[in-house]
């Protein structure tokens, strides 16, 4: 399947920004790029010498040529220098959204002033952008100056972010990423804040000194566009794009006498390049008034190893005993949707068996009962995390396993210092209704690599046939339900899994 991304932007003769940077980013991260040139700019590392918009005829024809047989999954917009182009583009985007079989996701990175400080667009352009273009935009990526121009809100403190974003959303755009590259809310920290009016996240990275920043806005927006085209959730796309940018900034270099450009170095893999997720109970979290109560505490009791091996997840004490007798050392009691009093005795019995066999027995969901009866550990999902008292679980000395479904959740979970992070679901599963698509092995390898210093567990649709490839990703454990509970011969299956994972 094609992952076509269009860039609608200006040509930068110095090639560090604009169309050139966009196409480079699409290609680097795995999208199929197409381009619609809005303007040709003559610039070098020190200044923009000339900007000339292409004719309306040429602008329309490029859009028409592509729309005819190369419709985009994602459209990324950069420099729009002419009022007429903005009007035409707004109309065309509305048409694509109404008529294409799959609505394109549209990202607009406003570019009216170059990083050199030169004005690049017609003076009256902002009015048409506000009234006609913003209603067609799914993600707007302004810096502080652009927030002021478009919303009238100055970003003077953390508290000013939400009203500014609310204003932009009320003007019609679906979500807003405020980029912190140009202002410092917190010393030495580059903070990005995203909200769609319902969900909000903030990401931080250390501010990088002595780097060349030409093309950062274009590169960030293009990296988001590509990862959205690769079907990542938006939160994950923002994380990957920020890591891509950090990696590119560290490798940036000057070509002329002035400002050099951000480099393009492939899919980011170094943990140091990935941002931190701002937790609500942190100084920046308070300042931004982020919802929720997650906080980075001292962390949870670790397991004795980060290679937890085969991890059967079973739904009865009988199964707990059965797999323990077959030598299993990591397991979970997962009984769904019962009142605590209905399952308390089963939890007590399972914990006793776990201790008798010296195994790592995790209790799914019922964390109060797990604390009350001193279980080895608790497993919680993303929704469970919002309601469970995590500091209480940590204080009680229980281990904690957390489910995650992508980069953002994984990095956020990591900050809580759990005993392991589960990654799923990897393949289609009949055991649980999953709201998202399976992650697949390529993503699992990336996650396992990024989390290689801690205990990780892969779950979802894993059977004996798939296990060798899963194990090769470097994951520390494989959790299975039906591969064991529906097996004709569970003993043989457990032995075969153990052979694969040795
Ligand atoms: C090892 C492991 N990984 C993931 C899950 C899923 O947990 P959760 O998202 O809370 O969903 P439920 O299991 O509660 O339906 C798990 N149980 N174990
Ligand atoms: C509980 C759970 N969480 C994510 S997938 C899953 C079910 C895994 O079951 P199976 O191994 O039968 O696919
Ligand atoms: Mg759960």
Short mmCIF file of C-alpha atoms and ligand atoms in Angstrom, two decimals:
data_model
loop_
_atom_site.label_atom_id
_atom_site.label_comp_id
_atom_site.label_asym_id
_atom_site.label_seq_id
_atom_site.Cartn_x
_atom_site.Cartn_y
_atom_site.Cartn_z
CA UNK A 1 0.00 0.00 0.00
CA UNK A 2 1.25 3.48 -0.86
CA UNK A 3 1.83 5.97 1.92
CA UNK A 4 1.58 9.12 -0.17
CA UNK A 5 2.31 12.40 1.55
CA UNK A 6 2.14 15.71 -0.27
CA UNK A 7 4.15 18.71 0.67
CA UNK A 8 2.64 22.02 -0.44
CA UNK A 9 5.47 24.44 0.20
CA UNK A 10 8.16 26.70 -1.18
CA UNK A 11 11.42 25.67 -2.81
CA UNK A 12 14.47 26.60 -0.72
CA UNK A 13 17.56 27.03 -2.89
CA UNK A 14 19.76 26.31 0.13
CA UNK A 15 17.81 23.03 0.50
CA UNK A 16 17.75 23.01 4.29
CA UNK A 17 14.05 23.84 4.58
CA UNK A 18 10.92 23.95 2.40
CA UNK A 19 10.14 21.36 -0.25
CA UNK A 20 13.68 20.01 -0.18
CA UNK A 21 13.68 19.28 3.57
CA UNK A 22 10.14 17.90 3.42
CA UNK A 23 10.85 15.38 0.66
CA UNK A 24 14.08 14.37 2.34
CA UNK A 25 12.19 13.69 5.60
CA UNK A 26 9.38 11.74 3.89
CA UNK A 27 11.90 9.53 2.13
CA UNK A 28 14.08 9.12 5.21
CA UNK A 29 11.18 7.90 7.36
CA UNK A 30 9.41 5.77 4.78
CA UNK A 31 6.63 7.75 3.06
CA UNK A 32 6.11 8.31 -0.69
CA UNK A 33 6.50 12.04 -1.22
CA UNK A 34 4.86 14.31 -3.80
CA UNK A 35 5.27 18.07 -4.03
CA UNK A 36 3.25 21.12 -4.94
CA UNK A 37 5.50 24.17 -5.16
CA UNK A 38 3.88 27.38 -3.96
CA UNK A 39 6.82 29.69 -4.42
CA UNK A 40 10.43 29.67 -5.44
CA UNK A 41 12.74 31.28 -2.94
CA UNK A 42 16.30 32.36 -3.57
CA UNK A 43 18.13 32.05 -0.28
CA UNK A 44 21.41 30.99 1.20
CA UNK A 45 22.64 30.32 4.72
CA UNK A 46 22.39 34.03 5.63
CA UNK A 47 19.25 35.52 4.12
CA UNK A 48 16.27 35.14 1.82
CA UNK A 49 17.02 37.24 -1.25
CA UNK A 50 13.84 36.73 -3.32
CA UNK A 51 10.44 35.02 -3.02
CA UNK A 52 8.25 34.56 -6.08
CA UNK A 53 4.94 32.74 -5.91
CA UNK A 54 4.19 30.43 -8.83
CA UNK A 55 1.27 31.44 -11.04
CA UNK A 56 -2.23 30.47 -9.92
CA UNK A 57 -2.50 28.32 -13.04
CA UNK A 58 0.63 26.40 -12.11
CA UNK A 59 -0.44 26.08 -8.47
CA UNK A 60 -3.86 24.68 -9.41
CA UNK A 61 -2.43 22.37 -12.05
CA UNK A 62 0.03 20.77 -9.63
CA UNK A 63 -2.83 20.09 -7.20
CA UNK A 64 -5.04 18.73 -9.99
CA UNK A 65 -2.32 16.54 -11.46
CA UNK A 66 -1.68 14.89 -8.11
CA UNK A 67 -5.34 14.65 -7.06
CA UNK A 68 -6.16 12.80 -10.28
CA UNK A 69 -4.12 9.72 -9.50
CA UNK A 70 -1.95 10.23 -6.44
CA UNK A 71 -4.28 11.31 -3.63
CA UNK A 72 -2.51 11.78 -0.34
CA UNK A 73 -3.00 10.08 3.02
CA UNK A 74 -1.45 13.14 4.62
CA UNK A 75 -0.93 16.67 3.29
CA UNK A 76 1.73 18.87 4.85
CA UNK A 77 1.55 22.58 4.11
CA UNK A 78 4.42 25.00 4.56
CA UNK A 79 5.06 28.37 2.90
CA UNK A 80 2.02 30.05 1.39
CA UNK A 81 3.12 33.40 0.07
CA UNK A 82 0.06 34.56 -1.87
CA UNK A 83 -3.45 35.34 -0.64
CA UNK A 84 -4.94 33.78 -3.79
CA UNK A 85 -3.06 30.51 -3.16
CA UNK A 86 -4.51 30.32 0.35
CA UNK A 87 -8.05 30.77 -1.00
CA UNK A 88 -7.53 28.14 -3.72
CA UNK A 89 -5.96 25.68 -1.30
CA UNK A 90 -8.72 26.06 1.30
CA UNK A 91 -11.33 25.27 -1.38
CA UNK A 92 -9.38 22.29 -2.69
CA UNK A 93 -8.82 20.84 0.79
CA UNK A 94 -12.56 21.08 1.49
CA UNK A 95 -13.20 19.24 -1.77
CA UNK A 96 -10.68 16.48 -1.01
CA UNK A 97 -12.23 15.97 2.40
CA UNK A 98 -15.69 15.63 0.87
CA UNK A 99 -14.87 13.52 -2.15
CA UNK A 100 -11.82 11.33 -1.51
CA UNK A 101 -12.54 7.81 -0.29
CA UNK A 102 -10.16 8.44 2.59
CA UNK A 103 -10.07 11.95 4.05
CA UNK A 104 -6.49 13.27 4.04
CA UNK A 105 -5.00 14.37 7.35
CA UNK A 106 -3.84 17.96 6.86
CA UNK A 107 -0.94 19.52 8.74
CA UNK A 108 -0.13 23.21 8.43
CA UNK A 109 3.22 24.50 9.57
CA UNK A 110 2.77 28.27 9.21
CA UNK A 111 5.75 29.86 7.51
CA UNK A 112 5.57 33.58 6.99
CA UNK A 113 8.87 34.58 8.52
CA UNK A 114 12.04 32.61 7.69
CA UNK A 115 14.49 31.55 10.42
CA UNK A 116 16.73 34.33 9.09
CA UNK A 117 13.97 36.83 10.08
CA UNK A 118 12.95 37.66 6.51
CA UNK A 119 9.24 38.17 5.72
CA UNK A 120 8.15 35.67 3.06
CA UNK A 121 4.45 36.27 2.46
CA UNK A 122 2.01 38.96 1.32
CA UNK A 123 0.99 41.27 4.14
CA UNK A 124 -2.73 40.57 4.26
CA UNK A 125 -2.31 36.79 4.14
CA UNK A 126 -2.99 36.07 7.81
CA UNK A 127 -6.64 37.15 7.60
CA UNK A 128 -7.44 34.56 4.87
CA UNK A 129 -5.39 31.93 6.64
CA UNK A 130 -7.44 32.47 9.79
CA UNK A 131 -10.85 32.52 8.17
CA UNK A 132 -10.47 30.10 5.24
CA UNK A 133 -7.51 27.79 5.79
CA UNK A 134 -7.61 26.97 9.51
CA UNK A 135 -11.03 25.24 9.26
CA UNK A 136 -9.42 22.70 6.89
CA UNK A 137 -6.45 21.93 9.14
CA UNK A 138 -6.23 18.82 11.34
CA UNK A 139 -2.95 19.77 12.99
CA UNK A 140 -1.47 23.27 13.20
CA UNK A 141 2.18 23.51 14.30
CA UNK A 142 2.89 27.14 15.25
CA UNK A 143 5.76 28.54 17.28
CA UNK A 144 5.09 31.20 19.92
CA UNK A 145 5.18 34.09 17.41
CA UNK A 146 2.80 32.32 15.07
CA UNK A 147 0.45 31.55 17.98
CA UNK A 148 0.35 35.28 18.70
CA UNK A 149 -0.24 36.19 15.05
CA UNK A 150 -2.99 33.64 14.51
CA UNK A 151 -4.78 33.62 17.89
CA UNK A 152 -3.88 36.96 19.42
CA UNK A 153 -2.65 35.13 22.54
CA UNK A 154 0.87 35.78 23.82
CA UNK A 155 2.51 32.77 25.46
CA UNK A 156 3.79 34.34 28.61
CA UNK A 157 3.39 31.42 31.03
CA UNK A 158 2.25 27.80 31.14
CA UNK A 159 -1.27 28.98 31.93
CA UNK A 160 -1.49 30.83 28.62
CA UNK A 161 -1.16 27.66 26.50
CA UNK A 162 -4.68 26.28 26.92
CA UNK A 163 -6.55 29.53 26.10
CA UNK A 164 -4.37 30.04 23.01
CA UNK A 165 -5.03 26.50 21.79
CA UNK A 166 -8.75 26.78 22.60
CA UNK A 167 -8.91 29.93 20.49
CA UNK A 168 -7.19 28.25 17.53
CA UNK A 169 -9.48 25.24 17.82
CA UNK A 170 -12.50 27.55 17.93
CA UNK A 171 -11.22 29.00 14.64
CA UNK A 172 -11.61 25.55 13.08
CA UNK A 173 -8.40 23.55 13.30
CA UNK A 174 -8.58 20.08 14.78
CA UNK A 175 -5.52 20.16 17.00
CA UNK A 176 -2.52 22.34 17.75
CA UNK A 177 1.11 21.58 18.53
CA UNK A 178 2.82 24.59 20.08
CA UNK A 179 6.53 24.23 19.42
CA UNK A 180 8.86 25.44 22.11
CA UNK A 181 11.92 25.86 19.95
CA UNK A 182 11.82 29.64 20.03
CA UNK A 183 10.92 30.41 23.63
CA UNK A 184 11.90 29.16 27.04
CA UNK A 185 9.14 28.46 29.52
CA UNK A 186 11.63 26.46 31.55
CA UNK A 187 15.39 27.05 31.42
CA UNK A 188 17.27 24.77 29.02
CA UNK A 189 14.16 22.76 28.12
CA UNK A 190 12.50 22.62 24.70
CA UNK A 191 8.82 22.06 25.50
CA UNK A 192 6.18 21.07 22.96
CA UNK A 193 2.51 21.13 23.93
CA UNK A 194 -0.26 19.43 21.93
CA UNK A 195 -4.00 19.46 22.41
CA UNK A 196 -7.11 18.66 20.40
CA UNK A 197 -9.36 20.20 23.04
CA UNK A 198 -10.08 16.76 24.55
CA UNK A 199 -6.67 15.20 25.04
CA UNK A 200 -3.43 17.05 25.70
CA UNK A 201 0.20 16.06 26.04
CA UNK A 202 3.47 17.84 26.66
CA UNK A 203 6.92 16.63 25.65
CA UNK A 204 10.29 17.94 26.76
CA UNK A 205 13.86 17.53 25.60
CA UNK A 206 17.02 19.25 26.75
CA UNK A 207 17.57 22.38 24.68
CA UNK A 208 20.42 21.71 22.27
CA UNK A 209 23.13 24.36 22.01
CA UNK A 210 25.52 24.96 19.14
CA UNK A 211 23.25 23.36 16.60
CA UNK A 212 22.11 24.60 13.21
CA UNK A 213 18.37 25.11 13.16
CA UNK A 214 17.46 26.02 9.58
CA UNK A 215 14.61 23.71 8.52
CA UNK A 216 13.55 22.52 11.99
CA UNK A 217 9.88 23.52 11.58
CA UNK A 218 9.60 21.92 8.13
CA UNK A 219 11.40 18.79 9.27
CA UNK A 220 9.30 18.37 12.41
CA UNK A 221 6.00 18.82 10.56
CA UNK A 222 7.15 16.49 7.76
CA UNK A 223 8.21 13.84 10.27
CA UNK A 224 4.76 14.06 11.88
CA UNK A 225 3.17 13.83 8.42
CA UNK A 226 5.16 10.72 7.56
CA UNK A 227 4.46 8.91 10.81
CA UNK A 228 0.76 9.74 10.53
CA UNK A 229 0.86 8.25 7.01
CA UNK A 230 2.45 5.14 8.53
CA UNK A 231 -0.66 4.93 10.76
CA UNK A 232 0.89 5.83 14.09
CA UNK A 233 -1.39 7.47 16.65
CA UNK A 234 -0.90 11.22 16.75
CA UNK A 235 0.75 11.10 20.19
CA UNK A 236 3.26 8.57 18.83
CA UNK A 237 3.82 10.65 15.69
CA UNK A 238 4.70 13.66 17.87
CA UNK A 239 7.17 11.62 19.92
CA UNK A 240 8.88 10.08 16.89
CA UNK A 241 9.07 13.45 15.13
CA UNK A 242 10.65 15.13 18.15
CA UNK A 243 13.20 12.31 18.41
CA UNK A 244 13.91 12.62 14.66
CA UNK A 245 14.46 16.34 15.07
CA UNK A 246 16.74 15.99 18.10
CA UNK A 247 18.78 13.41 16.24
CA UNK A 248 18.96 15.68 13.17
CA UNK A 249 19.90 18.74 15.23
CA UNK A 250 22.77 16.90 16.88
CA UNK A 251 24.11 16.01 13.42
CA UNK A 252 23.39 19.42 11.87
CA UNK A 253 26.14 21.29 10.12
CA UNK A 254 26.84 24.57 8.39
CA UNK A 255 27.22 24.66 4.62
CA UNK A 256 27.81 28.37 4.09
CA UNK A 257 28.89 31.28 6.24
CA UNK A 258 25.61 31.47 8.18
CA UNK A 259 23.01 29.18 9.71
CA UNK A 260 23.28 25.48 8.77
CA UNK A 261 20.46 22.98 8.49
CA UNK A 262 19.06 20.11 10.46
CA UNK A 263 20.34 16.72 9.23
CA UNK A 264 18.26 13.70 8.14
CA UNK A 265 19.55 10.54 9.79
CA UNK A 266 16.84 7.89 9.44
CA UNK A 267 14.43 6.39 11.94
CA UNK A 268 15.40 7.51 15.45
CA UNK A 269 16.63 4.72 17.70
CA UNK A 270 18.71 6.40 20.44
CA UNK A 271 16.83 6.76 23.71
CA UNK A 272 18.62 10.04 24.42
CA UNK A 273 16.95 11.57 21.36
CA UNK A 274 13.44 10.68 22.52
CA UNK A 275 11.54 13.26 24.56
CA UNK A 276 10.28 12.88 28.10
CA UNK A 277 6.54 12.88 28.56
CA UNK A 278 5.53 15.58 31.04
CA UNK A 279 3.62 13.96 33.91
CA UNK A 280 0.72 15.91 35.47
CA UNK A 281 2.33 15.80 38.93
CA UNK A 282 5.53 17.58 37.93
CA UNK A 283 6.48 21.25 37.96
CA UNK A 284 5.83 21.68 34.21
CA UNK A 285 2.68 19.53 34.53
CA UNK A 286 1.35 21.87 37.23
CA UNK A 287 2.23 24.92 35.22
CA UNK A 288 0.39 23.57 32.17
CA UNK A 289 -2.40 22.24 34.41
CA UNK A 290 -2.25 18.79 32.77
CA UNK A 291 -5.08 16.45 33.79
CA UNK A 292 -4.52 13.24 35.81
CA UNK A 293 -2.36 12.33 38.76
CA UNK A 294 0.60 10.36 37.38
CA UNK A 295 3.87 11.21 39.05
CA UNK A 296 7.43 9.94 38.79
CA UNK A 297 8.10 8.35 42.16
CA UNK A 298 11.06 6.24 43.24
CA UNK A 299 9.73 3.37 41.11
CA UNK A 300 8.58 -0.18 41.69
CA UNK A 301 10.35 -3.22 43.05
CA UNK A 302 12.26 -4.77 40.12
CA UNK A 303 11.92 -8.42 39.16
CA UNK A 304 15.02 -10.54 39.74
CA UNK A 305 15.71 -10.58 35.97
CA UNK A 306 14.74 -8.51 32.93
CA UNK A 307 14.28 -11.73 30.91
CA UNK A 308 10.97 -12.93 32.32
CA UNK A 309 10.67 -15.74 29.72
CA UNK A 310 7.40 -17.47 28.93
CA UNK A 311 4.49 -15.67 30.62
CA UNK A 312 1.14 -17.53 30.56
CA UNK A 313 -1.89 -15.38 31.36
CA UNK A 314 -4.66 -17.59 32.78
CA UNK A 315 -8.14 -17.14 34.22
CA UNK A 316 -8.43 -19.65 37.08
CA UNK A 317 -6.56 -21.04 40.05
CA UNK A 318 -6.68 -24.46 38.36
CA UNK A 319 -4.71 -23.10 35.41
CA UNK A 320 -2.29 -21.30 37.77
CA UNK A 321 -1.52 -24.62 39.45
CA UNK A 322 -1.32 -26.48 36.16
CA UNK A 323 1.26 -24.18 34.56
CA UNK A 324 3.27 -23.89 37.79
CA UNK A 325 3.53 -27.67 37.89
CA UNK A 326 4.87 -27.52 34.32
CA UNK A 327 7.72 -25.27 35.46
CA UNK A 328 6.41 -21.82 34.51
CA UNK A 329 8.14 -19.05 36.53
CA UNK A 330 6.25 -15.93 35.34
CA UNK A 331 2.45 -15.93 35.13
CA UNK A 332 -0.68 -13.84 35.58
CA UNK A 333 -4.10 -14.44 37.05
CA UNK A 334 -6.47 -12.50 34.79
CA UNK A 335 -10.11 -12.80 35.83
CA UNK A 336 -12.27 -10.12 34.23
CA UNK A 337 -15.30 -8.22 35.44
CA UNK A 338 -16.06 -9.78 38.80
CA UNK A 339 -16.83 -8.10 42.09
CA UNK A 340 -13.78 -8.18 44.39
CA UNK A 341 -15.59 -10.41 46.91
CA UNK A 342 -16.31 -12.95 44.15
CA UNK A 343 -12.65 -13.50 43.38
CA UNK A 344 -10.82 -12.73 46.63
CA UNK A 345 -10.44 -16.41 47.54
CA UNK A 346 -9.08 -17.24 44.09
CA UNK A 347 -6.54 -14.44 44.43
CA UNK A 348 -5.49 -15.70 47.88
CA UNK A 349 -5.08 -19.26 46.54
CA UNK A 350 -3.19 -18.15 43.44
CA UNK A 351 -0.78 -16.02 45.49
CA UNK A 352 -0.13 -18.96 47.84
CA UNK A 353 0.60 -21.23 44.86
CA UNK A 354 2.90 -18.64 43.32
CA UNK A 355 4.89 -18.50 46.56
CA UNK A 356 4.94 -22.28 46.93
CA UNK A 357 6.49 -22.63 43.45
CA UNK A 358 8.73 -19.59 43.88
CA UNK A 359 7.19 -17.97 40.79
CA UNK A 360 6.47 -14.38 39.72
CA UNK A 361 2.69 -14.25 39.90
CA UNK A 362 1.06 -11.02 38.73
CA UNK A 363 -2.57 -10.21 39.55
CA UNK A 364 -4.40 -8.42 36.74
CA UNK A 365 -6.57 -5.37 37.57
CA UNK A 366 -7.43 -6.15 41.24
CA UNK A 367 -4.60 -4.13 42.77
CA UNK A 368 -6.24 -3.57 46.20
CA UNK A 369 -6.62 -7.33 46.68
CA UNK A 370 -3.09 -7.87 45.42
CA UNK A 371 -1.78 -5.44 48.06
CA UNK A 372 -4.02 -6.88 50.76
CA UNK A 373 -2.70 -10.41 50.16
CA UNK A 374 0.87 -9.44 49.38
CA UNK A 375 1.10 -10.65 45.79
CA UNK A 376 4.39 -10.73 43.92
CA UNK A 377 3.07 -8.15 41.47
CA UNK A 378 0.17 -6.39 39.74
CA UNK A 379 -0.51 -5.89 36.03
CA UNK A 380 -2.38 -2.74 35.00
CA UNK A 381 -3.57 -1.32 31.68
CA UNK A 382 -3.68 2.29 30.55
CA UNK A 383 -7.19 2.93 31.90
CA UNK A 384 -6.38 1.08 35.15
CA UNK A 385 -3.40 3.40 35.66
CA UNK A 386 -5.69 6.41 35.90
CA UNK A 387 -7.69 4.98 38.79
CA UNK A 388 -5.15 2.83 40.66
CA UNK A 389 -3.13 4.26 43.55
CA UNK A 390 0.33 3.66 42.08
CA UNK A 391 2.29 5.11 45.04
CA UNK A 392 0.41 2.70 47.34
CA UNK A 393 1.38 -0.27 45.14
CA UNK A 394 5.01 0.87 45.16
CA UNK A 395 5.02 1.47 48.93
CA UNK A 396 3.61 -2.01 49.50
CA UNK A 397 6.65 -3.42 47.66
CA UNK A 398 4.66 -5.05 44.85
CA UNK A 399 6.05 -5.25 41.33
CA UNK A 400 4.11 -3.45 38.62
CA UNK A 401 3.65 -4.40 34.97
CA UNK A 402 2.09 -1.83 32.63
CA UNK A 403 0.38 -2.37 29.26
CA UNK A 404 1.38 0.01 26.48
CA UNK A 405 0.39 0.33 22.82
CA UNK A 406 2.98 2.60 21.24
CA UNK A 407 5.87 5.03 21.69
CA UNK A 408 4.03 7.66 23.73
CA UNK A 409 2.50 5.27 26.25
CA UNK A 410 5.77 3.36 26.48
CA UNK A 411 7.83 6.47 27.25
CA UNK A 412 5.22 7.69 29.73
CA UNK A 413 5.10 4.28 31.45
CA UNK A 414 8.90 4.19 31.57
CA UNK A 415 8.94 7.38 33.63
CA UNK A 416 6.91 5.62 36.31
CA UNK A 417 9.76 3.05 36.61
CA UNK A 418 7.59 -0.07 36.52
CA UNK A 419 8.96 -3.61 36.94
CA UNK A 420 8.15 -4.38 33.29
CA UNK A 421 6.48 -2.81 30.27
CA UNK A 422 4.14 -4.90 28.13
CA UNK A 423 3.89 -4.10 24.42
CA UNK A 424 0.88 -5.13 22.45
CA UNK A 425 -1.04 -6.35 20.83
CA UNK A 426 1.49 -7.70 18.35
CA UNK A 427 -0.76 -9.93 16.18
CA UNK A 428 -4.55 -10.19 15.82
CA UNK A 429 -6.04 -11.83 18.90
CA UNK A 430 -9.41 -13.45 19.62
CA UNK A 431 -8.92 -13.19 23.38
CA UNK A 432 -9.58 -9.49 23.85
CA UNK A 433 -11.33 -6.78 21.84
CA UNK A 434 -8.61 -4.35 20.89
CA UNK A 435 -9.50 -0.80 19.78
CA UNK A 436 -6.34 -0.45 17.66
CA UNK A 437 -4.58 -2.44 14.93
CA UNK A 438 -1.92 -5.04 15.76
CA UNK A 439 1.54 -3.52 16.11
CA UNK A 440 3.44 -6.17 14.10
CA UNK A 441 7.03 -7.28 14.37
CA UNK A 442 8.70 -4.23 12.83
CA UNK A 443 7.32 -1.92 15.49
CA UNK A 444 7.97 -4.48 18.23
CA UNK A 445 11.67 -4.56 17.27
CA UNK A 446 11.84 -0.78 17.55
CA UNK A 447 10.14 -0.79 20.95
CA UNK A 448 12.27 -3.65 22.28
CA UNK A 449 15.42 -1.88 21.13
CA UNK A 450 14.42 1.39 22.78
CA UNK A 451 13.55 -0.34 26.07
CA UNK A 452 16.43 -2.83 26.03
CA UNK A 453 17.63 -1.82 29.52
CA UNK A 454 14.43 -2.93 31.23
CA UNK A 455 12.05 -5.90 31.40
CA UNK A 456 9.70 -6.03 28.41
CA UNK A 457 6.84 -8.37 27.53
CA UNK A 458 5.22 -8.92 24.11
CA UNK A 459 1.55 -9.97 24.08
CA UNK A 460 -1.25 -10.60 21.61
CA UNK A 461 -1.75 -13.44 19.12
CA UNK A 462 1.61 -15.04 19.81
CA UNK A 463 1.81 -18.78 19.14
CA UNK A 464 4.59 -21.31 18.63
CA UNK A 465 4.87 -20.49 14.95
CA UNK A 466 5.29 -16.75 15.60
CA UNK A 467 7.39 -17.03 18.75
CA UNK A 468 10.87 -17.35 17.13
CA UNK A 469 10.47 -14.06 15.22
CA UNK A 470 9.04 -12.37 18.32
CA UNK A 471 11.95 -13.58 20.44
CA UNK A 472 14.46 -12.34 17.85
CA UNK A 473 13.27 -8.77 18.38
CA UNK A 474 15.09 -8.82 21.72
CA UNK A 475 11.94 -8.79 23.85
CA UNK A 476 12.47 -10.24 27.34
CA UNK A 477 9.25 -12.19 27.67
CA UNK A 478 6.32 -13.57 25.65
CA UNK A 479 2.86 -13.49 27.23
CA UNK A 480 0.26 -15.89 25.85
CA UNK A 481 -3.29 -16.89 26.60
CA UNK A 482 -4.78 -19.23 24.00
CA UNK A 483 -1.49 -20.68 22.77
CA UNK A 484 -1.48 -22.53 26.09
CA UNK A 485 -5.08 -22.62 27.31
CA UNK A 486 -6.41 -23.99 23.98
CA UNK A 487 -3.48 -26.33 23.36
CA UNK A 488 -4.12 -30.07 23.11
CA UNK A 489 -0.94 -30.66 25.04
CA UNK A 490 -0.02 -27.60 27.18
CA UNK A 491 3.03 -29.37 28.57
CA UNK A 492 4.51 -29.89 25.12
CA UNK A 493 3.68 -26.29 24.09
CA UNK A 494 5.33 -24.85 27.22
CA UNK A 495 8.45 -26.91 26.56
CA UNK A 496 8.58 -25.75 22.94
CA UNK A 497 8.20 -22.09 23.97
CA UNK A 498 10.99 -22.54 26.51
CA UNK A 499 13.23 -24.07 23.82
CA UNK A 500 12.61 -21.06 21.56
CA UNK A 501 13.32 -18.57 24.36
CA UNK A 502 16.55 -20.01 25.70
C1 LIG B 1 1.38 -9.15 30.19
C2 LIG B 1 0.12 -8.42 29.90
N1 LIG B 1 0.11 -7.47 28.97
C3 LIG B 1 -1.04 -6.81 28.69
C4 LIG B 1 -2.19 -7.10 29.34
C5 LIG B 1 -3.45 -6.32 29.09
O1 LIG B 1 -3.77 -5.55 30.23
P1 LIG B 1 -4.95 -4.48 30.15
O2 LIG B 1 -4.63 -3.53 29.06
O3 LIG B 1 -5.20 -3.94 31.49
O4 LIG B 1 -6.18 -5.35 29.70
P2 LIG B 1 -6.86 -6.51 30.54
O5 LIG B 1 -5.93 -7.68 30.56
O6 LIG B 1 -7.15 -6.01 31.91
O7 LIG B 1 -8.09 -6.82 29.75
C6 LIG B 1 -2.15 -8.12 30.29
N2 LIG B 1 -3.24 -8.49 31.00
N3 LIG B 1 -0.99 -8.76 30.56
C1 LIG B 2 -4.91 -9.64 27.52
C2 LIG B 2 -4.39 -9.14 26.26
N1 LIG B 2 -3.90 -7.88 26.16
C3 LIG B 2 -3.48 -7.56 24.95
S1 LIG B 2 -3.69 -8.83 23.87
C4 LIG B 2 -4.33 -9.82 25.08
C5 LIG B 2 -4.78 -11.21 24.84
C6 LIG B 2 -3.70 -12.13 24.40
O1 LIG B 2 -4.27 -13.38 24.19
P1 LIG B 2 -3.74 -14.38 23.08
O2 LIG B 2 -2.37 -14.82 23.49
O3 LIG B 2 -4.73 -15.53 23.12
O4 LIG B 2 -3.78 -13.67 21.77
MG1 LIG B 3 -6.55 -4.22 33.02
#
